[in-house]
Amino acid sequence: MWSLLACVLCSLVAVSADELVVRTTQGQLRGSVMKTVEGKDIFAFRGVPFAKAPVGDLRFRAPQPAEPWEGVRNATEDGAPCPQISENFGVPSEDCLTLNVYTTKIPKTKGDQLRPVIIFFHPGGYFSLTGNSVFAGPQYIMDQDIVLVSSNYRLGALGFLSMQDANLPGNYGMKDQVQVLRWVKNNIAAFGGDPNSVTIFGYSAGSRSVFLHMMSPMSKGLFHRCIAMSASPIKPSDGRSPVELAKKLADLVNCPSTSSKQIVDCLRQKSAEEIYTTLRKFREFGYNPITVFRPEVEPDLGDGSERFLIGDPHELAVAGKFVHVPLITGYTTLEFGWKALQIIGNSSLAKEMTDDFERVGPIVFGYERGTEKSHQISRELRKFYLKDQPITNASEQALGQLYSDSIINFPEDRSVKLISRKSSAPVYFYKFSYAGRWSYIYHPPGSKKPYGVVHHDDLIYLFHNSALHPFITPRDAEYQTMKKLTKIWADFARGGDPTPEASPLLNNVKWEPFTEKNLKYLDIGSALDMKRGLYQDRIAVWEKLFLIPGPAAVKNE
Ligand SMILES: *[C@@H]1O[C@H](CO)[C@@H](O)[C@H](O)[C@H]1NC(C)=O
Ligand SMILES: *[C@@H]1O[C@H](CO)[C@@H](O)[C@H](O)[C@H]1NC(C)=O
Ligand SMILES: *[C@@H]1O[C@H](CO)[C@@H](O)[C@H](O)[C@H]1NC(C)=O
């Protein structure tokens, strides 16, 4: 209380403790005050339950709405991250279905103007990280007049285990995200947010999630614009079977695996830790595949239960079966390029990839396995990227490009092409190439030298990650990039146009939509520049190997 009062006294606009109480449909919440980089008060409501704890019989089920409470509930601390191996961003707990709301203006009367809402879904390969204020600090973006919501969702097997039937239908983590969208619709006006102006924004696994919400019958009508950074599920299937993964998990924790009923009954008796610590046993070659448990197509059970994903994302995109809303998407210059280091730095992995590329390629780069087509893809990729040479230290750049193109760039490219082809709303494509002093990958490890502009590096300018990076201040060269990115994202959230008017901060650039004809993208470097044709020489190889299926191949849903 005293620290709160001290903060009130020192701020220009006095805030009384009463003003920090907001009424939601479940009950009242008390927030706390944080500060933006420019010194504005952020009213932060953290650790707000949006669903019941998914424990006991609720494990492996769609989320249940949270219980109401009496009186005022303190929402002054982050909730626990969902179960995961890392404790870098807080101690995980299965009771993790909480969200944070940040606002700089709590409405006094019904007539107060509401602000656009941005909902952030965090990255982490569907097995790690959190939306809490340590990982996704609101101090930069809250200088824009928006309301920010950032949530957790269930991860790993606990979030995505699927036997493709009623016992284990899958997609619990995605249904958590839908529950967040529903919570926002019902509650956000009380925080000054406009439920009719909602932008969903995700990074990596969160970005894949955003594309899936565009296709989900459960998410329809709950958002109006999308920002999807550095990953897409719109790519040819790699054919991995969720049923095989579920049976393997059951075996690993000594559960019977003959029926899905046996599996789910037994797994509900295991601790969360026993389940998530099996992750490394699913890695088949070094740290690959990166993502194991993930969103899957849900069968129609015929019982009227809600399905999150009703078809293959690639096929749905080809058929134009997604909501037509303005979209920003793109990726960084080097993305997963640094992953090459994990292979060339390990002579046994380098040798295995050299000797057995046709087996290892599909595991690492995510395409179908074991078929004649698979072998052909492996041969072509190896020839194009690696010039059929053995993997050595000299392969670093080529292998890095293969990593980036397979995991991020080709799926992104396919997404902007298919979506812009069918959508009545604009698609804005970017490459983030600004190189600041901080990064998610330093090389050599322990040095202060960024490997390059890699996966997550653009997130540094949108959210303050207090566990990993310094706070950006006006004295830092990086400040300008932070101001540019937060302005563009907020303007887009407001009206669906990322550059609604000329702005000197943005070099007066007009971000023009991407089409298959113009291939335009915004290069976000030290300056902002419209360019054409991002990595199309490399992408052409993928387009030849993975033809866009004709509409006839798309099953009708
Ligand atoms: C909630 O926070 C207030 C103010 O900091 C404090 O006085 C109160 O004891 C807290 N309530 C609970 C249940 O923790
Ligand atoms: C190389 O990779 C193998 C397989 O993942 C692993 O068992 C081994 O410990 C790694 N060696 C080094 C030196 O990291
Ligand atoms: C790469 O270089 C390191 C030393 O810099 C060496 O230990 C390693 O064996 C080399 N790897 C390959 C595959 O040549």
XYZ file of C-alpha atoms and ligand atoms in Angstrom:
599
model
C 0.000 0.000 0.000
C 2.781 2.446 0.919
C 4.647 1.893 -2.300
C 1.411 2.457 -4.161
C 0.802 5.737 -2.319
C 4.369 6.845 -2.931
C 3.854 6.243 -6.609
C 0.594 8.178 -6.608
C 2.265 11.160 -4.992
C 5.136 11.185 -7.431
C 3.012 10.904 -10.566
C 1.530 13.938 -12.297
C -1.987 12.546 -12.474
C -3.030 11.424 -9.036
C -4.596 7.994 -8.870
C -6.465 6.898 -5.782
C -6.585 3.270 -4.744
C -10.342 3.266 -5.553
C -9.629 4.046 -9.167
C -7.527 0.935 -9.319
C -10.562 -1.245 -8.775
C -12.368 -2.517 -11.853
C -15.521 -4.606 -11.933
C -15.476 -7.650 -14.234
C -18.233 -10.198 -14.839
C -16.565 -12.469 -12.245
C -15.968 -9.873 -9.554
C -13.843 -6.838 -8.696
C -10.110 -6.609 -9.330
C -7.532 -4.369 -7.699
C -4.628 -3.398 -9.951
C -1.248 -1.830 -9.385
C 0.644 0.989 -11.065
C 3.547 0.485 -13.466
C 5.275 3.162 -15.558
C 5.705 3.504 -19.287
C 9.074 4.487 -20.675
C 7.725 8.047 -21.042
C 6.583 8.031 -17.428
C 2.824 7.521 -17.831
C 0.954 5.432 -15.257
C -0.007 1.978 -16.441
C -2.870 0.446 -14.490
C -1.877 -3.200 -14.480
C -4.248 -6.035 -13.594
C -2.148 -9.155 -13.488
C -2.802 -12.801 -12.787
C -6.509 -12.508 -13.640
C -8.072 -15.977 -13.937
C -9.939 -16.416 -17.223
C -10.648 -20.127 -16.700
C -10.738 -22.659 -13.895
C -7.420 -24.316 -13.044
C -7.179 -27.184 -15.573
C -6.345 -29.797 -12.952
C -7.686 -33.213 -12.007
C -10.643 -34.136 -14.165
C -10.336 -30.808 -16.057
C -6.900 -31.738 -17.423
C -7.023 -32.461 -21.197
C -10.390 -30.733 -21.545
C -11.591 -27.446 -23.010
C -11.304 -24.675 -20.381
C -14.197 -23.921 -18.046
C -15.017 -20.258 -17.336
C -13.428 -19.027 -14.098
C -15.413 -19.003 -10.839
C -16.741 -15.657 -9.637
C -15.436 -14.256 -6.356
C -16.698 -12.037 -3.527
C -15.194 -8.655 -2.709
C -12.067 -7.259 -4.325
C -9.472 -9.687 -5.641
C -5.872 -8.505 -5.796
C -4.585 -8.615 -9.349
C -1.230 -7.149 -8.451
C 1.118 -10.006 -9.319
C 1.763 -12.144 -12.371
C 0.186 -15.580 -12.465
C 2.372 -18.681 -12.750
C 3.622 -19.751 -16.199
C 2.064 -22.980 -17.479
C 4.032 -26.191 -16.786
C 7.361 -26.178 -18.671
C 10.952 -27.131 -18.061
C 12.361 -23.591 -17.825
C 11.892 -21.425 -14.723
C 13.450 -18.330 -16.314
C 10.182 -16.373 -16.239
C 8.611 -17.642 -13.026
C 7.887 -20.914 -11.262
C 5.379 -22.877 -13.345
C 2.132 -24.305 -12.011
C -0.708 -26.188 -13.616
C -2.988 -23.468 -12.210
C -1.808 -21.084 -14.945
C -4.842 -19.905 -16.907
C -4.458 -16.222 -16.133
C -4.125 -13.064 -18.185
C -2.815 -9.556 -17.629
C -4.651 -6.373 -18.639
C -2.807 -3.059 -19.009
C -4.538 0.269 -19.537
C -3.604 3.916 -19.086
C -7.186 5.131 -18.778
C -9.962 3.518 -16.807
C -13.315 4.894 -18.016
C -15.255 7.060 -15.558
C -18.597 6.940 -17.317
C -20.284 4.806 -19.942
C -19.833 7.510 -22.569
C -16.014 7.535 -22.353
C -14.307 6.767 -25.617
C -12.968 3.215 -25.714
C -9.527 2.350 -27.067
C -8.355 -0.378 -29.438
C -7.396 -3.647 -27.766
C -4.304 -5.721 -28.560
C -4.193 -9.314 -27.305
C -0.736 -10.917 -27.238
C -0.135 -14.675 -27.541
C 3.422 -15.511 -26.522
C 6.015 -17.554 -28.431
C 7.832 -20.668 -27.203
C 7.165 -23.502 -29.662
C 3.983 -24.547 -27.805
C 6.157 -25.901 -24.987
C 7.605 -22.853 -23.194
C 7.409 -19.180 -22.118
C 4.532 -17.087 -20.761
C 2.618 -13.878 -21.359
C 3.544 -12.437 -17.965
C 5.063 -9.001 -17.342
C 8.587 -10.398 -16.960
C 8.666 -11.811 -20.477
C 6.228 -9.355 -22.090
C 6.624 -6.113 -20.158
C 4.105 -3.452 -21.291
C 6.345 -0.395 -20.652
C 7.013 0.419 -24.324
C 3.744 -0.235 -26.114
C 1.592 1.355 -23.399
C 2.781 4.828 -24.435
C 0.356 4.238 -27.318
C -3.332 4.734 -26.550
C -4.318 1.093 -26.515
C -5.435 -1.528 -24.023
C -3.113 -4.557 -23.880
C -4.027 -8.092 -22.834
C -1.379 -10.789 -22.562
C -2.211 -14.313 -21.501
C -0.920 -17.777 -20.792
C -2.256 -20.900 -22.477
C -1.577 -24.574 -21.800
C 1.637 -25.939 -23.314
C 3.194 -29.215 -24.429
C 1.274 -32.439 -23.977
C -0.902 -30.779 -21.314
C -2.022 -28.279 -23.940
C -2.122 -30.358 -27.087
C -2.191 -34.137 -26.501
C -4.558 -35.639 -29.040
C -5.855 -39.127 -29.797
C -8.214 -37.585 -32.367
C -11.263 -38.735 -30.422
C -13.648 -37.721 -27.624
C -11.264 -38.860 -24.851
C -8.399 -36.703 -26.093
C -9.676 -34.276 -28.744
C -6.618 -31.954 -28.471
C -6.174 -28.191 -28.842
C -6.754 -27.401 -25.132
C -4.150 -24.631 -25.369
C -5.897 -23.102 -28.384
C -9.254 -23.280 -26.608
C -7.598 -21.436 -23.710
C -6.749 -18.683 -26.190
C -10.369 -18.632 -27.394
C -11.466 -18.324 -23.767
C -9.214 -15.245 -23.534
C -10.947 -13.769 -26.597
C -14.337 -14.411 -24.964
C -13.169 -12.910 -21.688
C -12.027 -9.792 -23.538
C -15.355 -9.468 -25.338
C -17.234 -9.575 -22.037
C -14.901 -7.543 -19.855
C -12.551 -5.242 -21.706
C -14.843 -2.190 -21.815
C -14.478 -1.889 -18.033
C -10.744 -1.304 -18.609
C -11.365 1.253 -21.364
C -10.948 -1.225 -24.229
C -13.245 -1.452 -27.241
C -14.564 -5.024 -27.685
C -15.362 -4.095 -31.291
C -11.728 -3.232 -32.077
C -9.619 -6.225 -31.127
C -6.262 -7.054 -32.708
C -4.809 -10.481 -32.014
C -1.046 -10.435 -32.059
C 1.286 -13.409 -31.719
C 4.940 -14.271 -32.080
C 6.237 -17.640 -33.343
C 3.924 -20.264 -31.771
C 1.702 -17.269 -30.962
C 1.902 -16.236 -34.622
C 0.890 -19.712 -35.743
C -1.970 -19.385 -33.282
C -3.100 -16.094 -34.854
C -3.313 -17.707 -38.312
C -5.295 -20.590 -36.804
C -7.754 -18.194 -35.131
C -8.365 -16.747 -38.601
C -9.584 -20.218 -39.615
C -11.313 -21.338 -36.431
C -15.098 -21.437 -36.092
C -14.611 -20.879 -32.350
C -12.766 -17.568 -32.798
C -15.056 -16.087 -35.421
C -16.292 -12.574 -34.634
C -14.026 -12.203 -31.601
C -11.276 -10.165 -33.298
C -10.927 -7.651 -36.128
C -7.249 -7.479 -37.113
C -4.226 -9.761 -36.945
C -0.495 -9.383 -36.397
C 1.423 -12.627 -36.900
C 5.177 -12.393 -36.409
C 7.668 -15.059 -37.474
C 5.768 -18.318 -38.032
C 2.795 -19.770 -39.848
C 0.993 -23.117 -39.882
C 0.097 -22.577 -43.567
C 2.434 -25.090 -45.170
C 2.263 -28.641 -46.521
C 1.701 -31.129 -43.698
C 4.730 -33.018 -42.345
C 2.441 -35.986 -41.706
C 3.472 -36.505 -38.076
C 0.712 -38.384 -36.260
C -0.588 -36.970 -32.969
C -1.819 -40.465 -32.061
C 1.731 -41.836 -32.251
C 2.974 -38.994 -30.031
C 0.241 -39.660 -27.465
C 1.058 -43.374 -27.327
C 4.734 -42.626 -26.999
C 4.032 -40.295 -24.083
C 1.923 -42.969 -22.385
C 4.776 -45.477 -22.773
C 7.332 -43.019 -21.417
C 5.390 -42.486 -18.182
C 4.406 -46.156 -17.813
C 0.770 -45.784 -18.755
C -1.043 -48.418 -20.805
C -1.381 -47.191 -24.391
C -3.827 -49.520 -26.063
C -6.870 -47.235 -25.857
C -7.312 -43.503 -25.550
C -9.514 -44.045 -22.474
C -6.675 -45.882 -20.737
C -4.204 -43.209 -21.755
C -6.257 -40.289 -20.495
C -7.308 -41.971 -17.244
C -3.718 -42.869 -16.444
C -2.225 -39.528 -17.498
C -4.703 -37.673 -15.255
C -3.081 -39.487 -12.310
C 0.448 -38.336 -13.216
C 2.004 -35.100 -12.032
C 2.340 -32.309 -14.579
C 6.101 -32.564 -14.134
C 6.194 -36.250 -15.060
C 4.428 -35.318 -18.276
C 6.325 -32.232 -19.428
C 9.787 -33.491 -18.540
C 9.449 -36.188 -21.232
C 9.855 -33.497 -23.910
C 13.523 -34.158 -24.642
C 12.726 -37.821 -25.365
C 10.668 -36.645 -28.352
C 13.651 -34.961 -29.952
C 14.882 -37.197 -32.744
C 18.009 -35.403 -33.944
C 19.741 -32.878 -31.677
C 16.995 -30.399 -30.641
C 14.757 -31.364 -33.559
C 11.937 -31.316 -34.276
C 11.630 -28.009 -32.452
C 7.903 -28.330 -31.857
C 6.425 -31.641 -30.710
C 2.886 -31.298 -29.335
C 0.956 -28.700 -31.307
C -2.492 -27.765 -32.649
C -4.096 -30.553 -34.686
C -7.177 -30.919 -36.843
C -10.070 -32.082 -34.668
C -12.410 -34.807 -35.871
C -16.148 -34.186 -35.850
C -17.317 -36.216 -32.862
C -20.944 -35.848 -33.862
C -21.880 -34.730 -30.335
C -22.010 -31.020 -31.069
C -18.844 -30.284 -29.096
C -16.845 -27.287 -30.289
C -13.888 -27.951 -32.563
C -11.081 -25.414 -32.759
C -9.535 -26.546 -36.047
C -11.739 -28.230 -38.644
C -9.331 -28.682 -41.530
C -5.723 -28.640 -42.633
C -4.526 -25.002 -42.473
C -2.794 -25.181 -45.855
C -5.954 -26.481 -47.519
C -8.184 -23.990 -45.713
C -5.931 -21.155 -46.902
C -6.030 -22.421 -50.495
C -9.828 -22.522 -50.302
C -10.054 -19.020 -48.810
C -11.708 -20.415 -45.680
C -10.529 -17.829 -43.189
C -11.846 -14.497 -41.950
C -10.920 -11.593 -44.172
C -9.377 -9.092 -41.767
C -6.332 -6.848 -42.169
C -3.125 -8.749 -41.469
C 0.475 -7.772 -40.705
C 2.977 -10.610 -40.986
C 6.674 -11.112 -41.680
C 9.984 -12.247 -40.252
C 13.541 -11.254 -39.349
C 16.641 -11.287 -41.569
C 18.280 -14.382 -40.106
C 15.446 -16.067 -38.152
C 16.640 -19.582 -37.239
C 20.010 -19.202 -38.981
C 21.820 -19.742 -35.686
C 20.371 -23.256 -35.429
C 23.101 -24.318 -37.874
C 25.596 -23.807 -35.044
C 23.999 -26.632 -33.043
C 24.793 -29.024 -35.870
C 28.166 -27.889 -37.138
C 29.302 -27.543 -33.529
C 28.592 -31.228 -32.862
C 30.655 -33.534 -35.016
C 28.373 -36.553 -34.509
C 25.310 -34.553 -35.617
C 27.243 -33.087 -38.566
C 28.299 -36.572 -39.660
C 24.809 -38.013 -39.243
C 23.302 -35.242 -41.354
C 25.977 -35.706 -43.998
C 25.607 -39.493 -44.124
C 21.847 -39.721 -43.856
C 20.299 -36.504 -45.111
C 17.245 -38.276 -46.502
C 16.298 -39.532 -43.028
C 17.408 -36.496 -41.030
C 16.173 -33.760 -43.417
C 12.449 -34.274 -42.818
C 12.923 -34.416 -39.028
C 14.820 -31.133 -38.941
C 13.122 -29.203 -41.722
C 9.569 -30.489 -41.224
C 8.307 -32.255 -44.332
C 6.829 -35.674 -45.013
C 8.950 -38.694 -44.120
C 9.878 -41.979 -45.744
C 8.110 -41.523 -49.083
C 9.653 -41.265 -52.544
C 8.495 -37.638 -52.595
C 10.308 -37.083 -49.298
C 13.581 -38.436 -50.689
C 13.226 -36.209 -53.714
C 12.661 -33.143 -51.522
C 15.736 -34.033 -49.455
C 17.898 -34.419 -52.557
C 16.747 -31.107 -54.050
C 17.192 -29.140 -50.829
C 20.606 -30.611 -50.227
C 21.697 -29.799 -53.735
C 20.375 -26.232 -53.672
C 21.524 -25.180 -50.198
C 24.496 -27.406 -49.444
C 25.764 -28.009 -52.998
C 25.833 -31.688 -52.042
C 28.829 -31.018 -49.803
C 29.352 -32.668 -46.390
C 28.261 -30.627 -43.346
C 31.312 -28.805 -42.028
C 31.972 -25.480 -40.390
C 31.853 -24.043 -43.897
C 28.139 -24.996 -44.104
C 27.074 -22.458 -41.483
C 25.404 -19.876 -43.697
C 23.809 -22.328 -46.124
C 22.490 -24.569 -43.355
C 21.224 -21.501 -41.504
C 19.273 -20.403 -44.563
C 17.824 -23.881 -44.952
C 16.742 -23.816 -41.310
C 15.130 -20.377 -41.663
C 13.446 -21.056 -44.984
C 11.983 -24.381 -43.851
C 10.786 -23.430 -40.377
C 9.736 -19.793 -40.942
C 10.274 -18.160 -44.326
C 8.581 -20.533 -46.736
C 5.466 -20.992 -44.547
C 5.286 -17.183 -44.172
C 5.704 -16.690 -47.922
C 3.043 -19.267 -48.708
C 0.749 -17.538 -46.198
C 0.988 -14.046 -47.636
C 0.504 -15.395 -51.153
C -2.530 -17.562 -50.356
C -4.171 -15.065 -48.031
C -3.671 -12.047 -50.293
C -5.042 -14.102 -53.193
C -8.366 -14.727 -51.435
C -8.758 -12.043 -48.787
C -10.834 -8.912 -49.318
C -8.697 -7.225 -46.617
C -5.084 -6.042 -47.012
C -2.007 -8.126 -46.165
C 1.026 -6.157 -44.971
C 4.320 -8.052 -45.246
C 7.628 -7.083 -43.597
C 11.205 -8.078 -43.034
C 12.712 -6.887 -39.752
C 16.405 -6.116 -40.320
C 17.270 -3.532 -37.653
C 20.380 -4.628 -35.769
C 20.508 -3.232 -32.241
C 22.971 -4.137 -29.503
C 20.738 -6.760 -27.928
C 19.603 -10.088 -29.258
C 18.158 -13.450 -28.300
C 21.334 -15.141 -29.643
C 24.853 -13.947 -28.903
C 27.817 -15.583 -30.608
C 30.147 -16.793 -29.359
C 27.913 -17.710 -26.398
C 28.553 -15.449 -23.425
C 29.797 -12.625 -25.648
C 27.853 -9.419 -26.310
C 27.901 -9.903 -30.059
C 24.498 -10.566 -31.619
C 24.635 -13.462 -34.080
C 22.508 -11.358 -36.426
C 18.869 -10.260 -36.525
C 17.335 -13.534 -35.394
C 14.010 -14.981 -34.271
C 12.501 -12.878 -31.418
C 14.869 -9.926 -31.925
C 12.055 -7.634 -33.123
C 10.090 -8.475 -29.976
C 12.811 -6.603 -28.037
C 11.267 -3.328 -29.336
C 7.653 -4.204 -28.527
C 7.908 -5.632 -25.015
C 10.450 -5.227 -22.261
C 11.875 -8.629 -21.348
C 13.284 -7.766 -17.918
C 14.906 -11.186 -17.457
C 17.060 -10.853 -20.576
C 17.405 -7.301 -21.870
C 18.140 -3.796 -20.571
C 15.289 -1.275 -20.415
C 15.396 0.909 -23.544
C 15.621 4.600 -22.640
C 15.515 7.740 -24.805
C 19.323 7.850 -24.615
C 19.641 4.523 -26.454
C 19.996 4.328 -30.233
C 17.433 1.502 -30.093
C 14.756 3.906 -28.775
C 13.818 5.103 -32.271
C 13.113 1.586 -33.487
C 10.999 0.935 -30.401
C 8.984 4.136 -31.051
C 8.515 3.237 -34.716
C 7.389 -0.316 -34.120
C 5.009 0.489 -31.266
C 3.459 3.346 -33.279
C 2.937 1.216 -36.399
C 1.428 -1.667 -34.408
C -0.905 0.674 -32.484
C -2.012 2.591 -35.597
C -2.797 -0.719 -37.251
C -4.773 -1.824 -34.192
C -6.738 1.420 -34.371
C -7.824 1.356 -37.990
C -6.311 -1.587 -39.873
C -3.805 0.636 -41.718
C -0.248 0.552 -40.305
C 0.659 3.965 -41.789
C -2.585 5.979 -41.903
C -0.720 9.274 -42.371
C 2.760 10.467 -43.265
C 5.003 10.549 -40.214
C 8.598 11.838 -40.072
C 9.318 9.222 -37.393
C 8.529 6.611 -40.061
C 10.467 8.350 -42.874
C 7.012 9.267 -44.245
C 6.792 5.722 -45.558
C 3.483 4.379 -46.857
C 3.282 0.651 -46.129
C 1.577 -0.741 -49.199
C -0.216 -4.087 -49.124
C 1.419 -7.226 -50.530
C -0.058 -8.892 -53.593
C 1.207 -11.923 -55.523
C 1.885 -9.512 -58.386
C 3.761 -6.752 -56.559
C 5.467 -8.879 -53.817
C 5.845 -5.684 -51.768
C 7.199 -5.732 -48.244
C 8.374 -3.168 -45.719
C 12.015 -3.489 -44.756
C 12.178 -2.390 -41.121
C 15.824 -1.457 -40.700
C 17.472 1.722 -39.444
C 15.204 3.327 -42.019
C 11.867 2.091 -43.314
C 11.806 1.143 -46.986
C 9.244 -0.428 -49.297
C 10.907 -3.221 -51.303
C 9.837 -6.076 -53.566
C 10.450 -9.810 -53.598
C 11.708 -11.068 -50.230
C 14.169 -13.989 -50.696
C 12.292 -15.090 -53.819
C 15.333 -16.886 -55.310
C 15.351 -19.233 -52.314
C 11.567 -19.450 -52.010
C 11.322 -20.548 -55.670
C 12.940 -23.873 -54.734
C 10.192 -24.551 -52.188
C 7.446 -23.490 -54.562
C 8.690 -26.030 -57.076
C 8.829 -28.822 -54.476
C 5.530 -27.986 -52.775
C 2.976 -27.040 -55.396
C -0.145 -25.252 -54.238
C -2.908 -27.881 -54.270
C -5.795 -27.194 -56.643
C -9.113 -26.314 -54.997
C -10.416 -29.759 -56.008
C -7.965 -31.347 -53.553
C -9.545 -29.445 -50.673
C -12.040 -31.489 -48.724
C -15.322 -29.739 -48.163
C -16.076 -29.030 -44.520
C -4.778 -7.016 -1.286
O -3.945 -5.880 -1.350
C -4.249 -4.938 -0.341
C -3.476 -3.669 -0.650
O -2.133 -3.950 -0.980
C -3.913 -5.535 1.015
O -4.196 -4.621 2.038
C -4.734 -6.797 1.186
O -4.370 -7.460 2.380
C -4.575 -7.749 0.020
N -5.542 -8.802 0.118
C -5.228 -10.082 0.010
C -6.348 -11.044 0.121
O -4.092 -10.455 -0.209
C 25.960 -34.024 -29.902
O 24.634 -34.430 -30.133
C 24.323 -35.675 -29.550
C 22.933 -36.062 -30.040
O 21.990 -35.080 -29.726
C 24.419 -35.559 -28.055
O 24.112 -36.794 -27.439
C 25.809 -35.111 -27.672
O 25.873 -34.879 -26.284
C 26.196 -33.848 -28.413
N 27.587 -33.560 -28.171
C 27.983 -32.362 -27.768
C 29.471 -32.218 -27.592
O 27.224 -31.461 -27.528
C 34.053 -26.911 -36.438
O 35.092 -26.208 -35.772
C 35.297 -26.596 -34.434
C 36.387 -25.737 -33.845
O 36.220 -24.426 -34.225
C 35.684 -28.076 -34.369
O 35.799 -28.467 -33.015
C 34.591 -28.884 -35.035
O 34.974 -30.254 -35.074
C 34.336 -28.418 -36.443
N 33.187 -29.159 -36.960
C 33.140 -29.702 -38.169
C 31.921 -30.490 -38.494
O 34.015 -29.586 -38.989
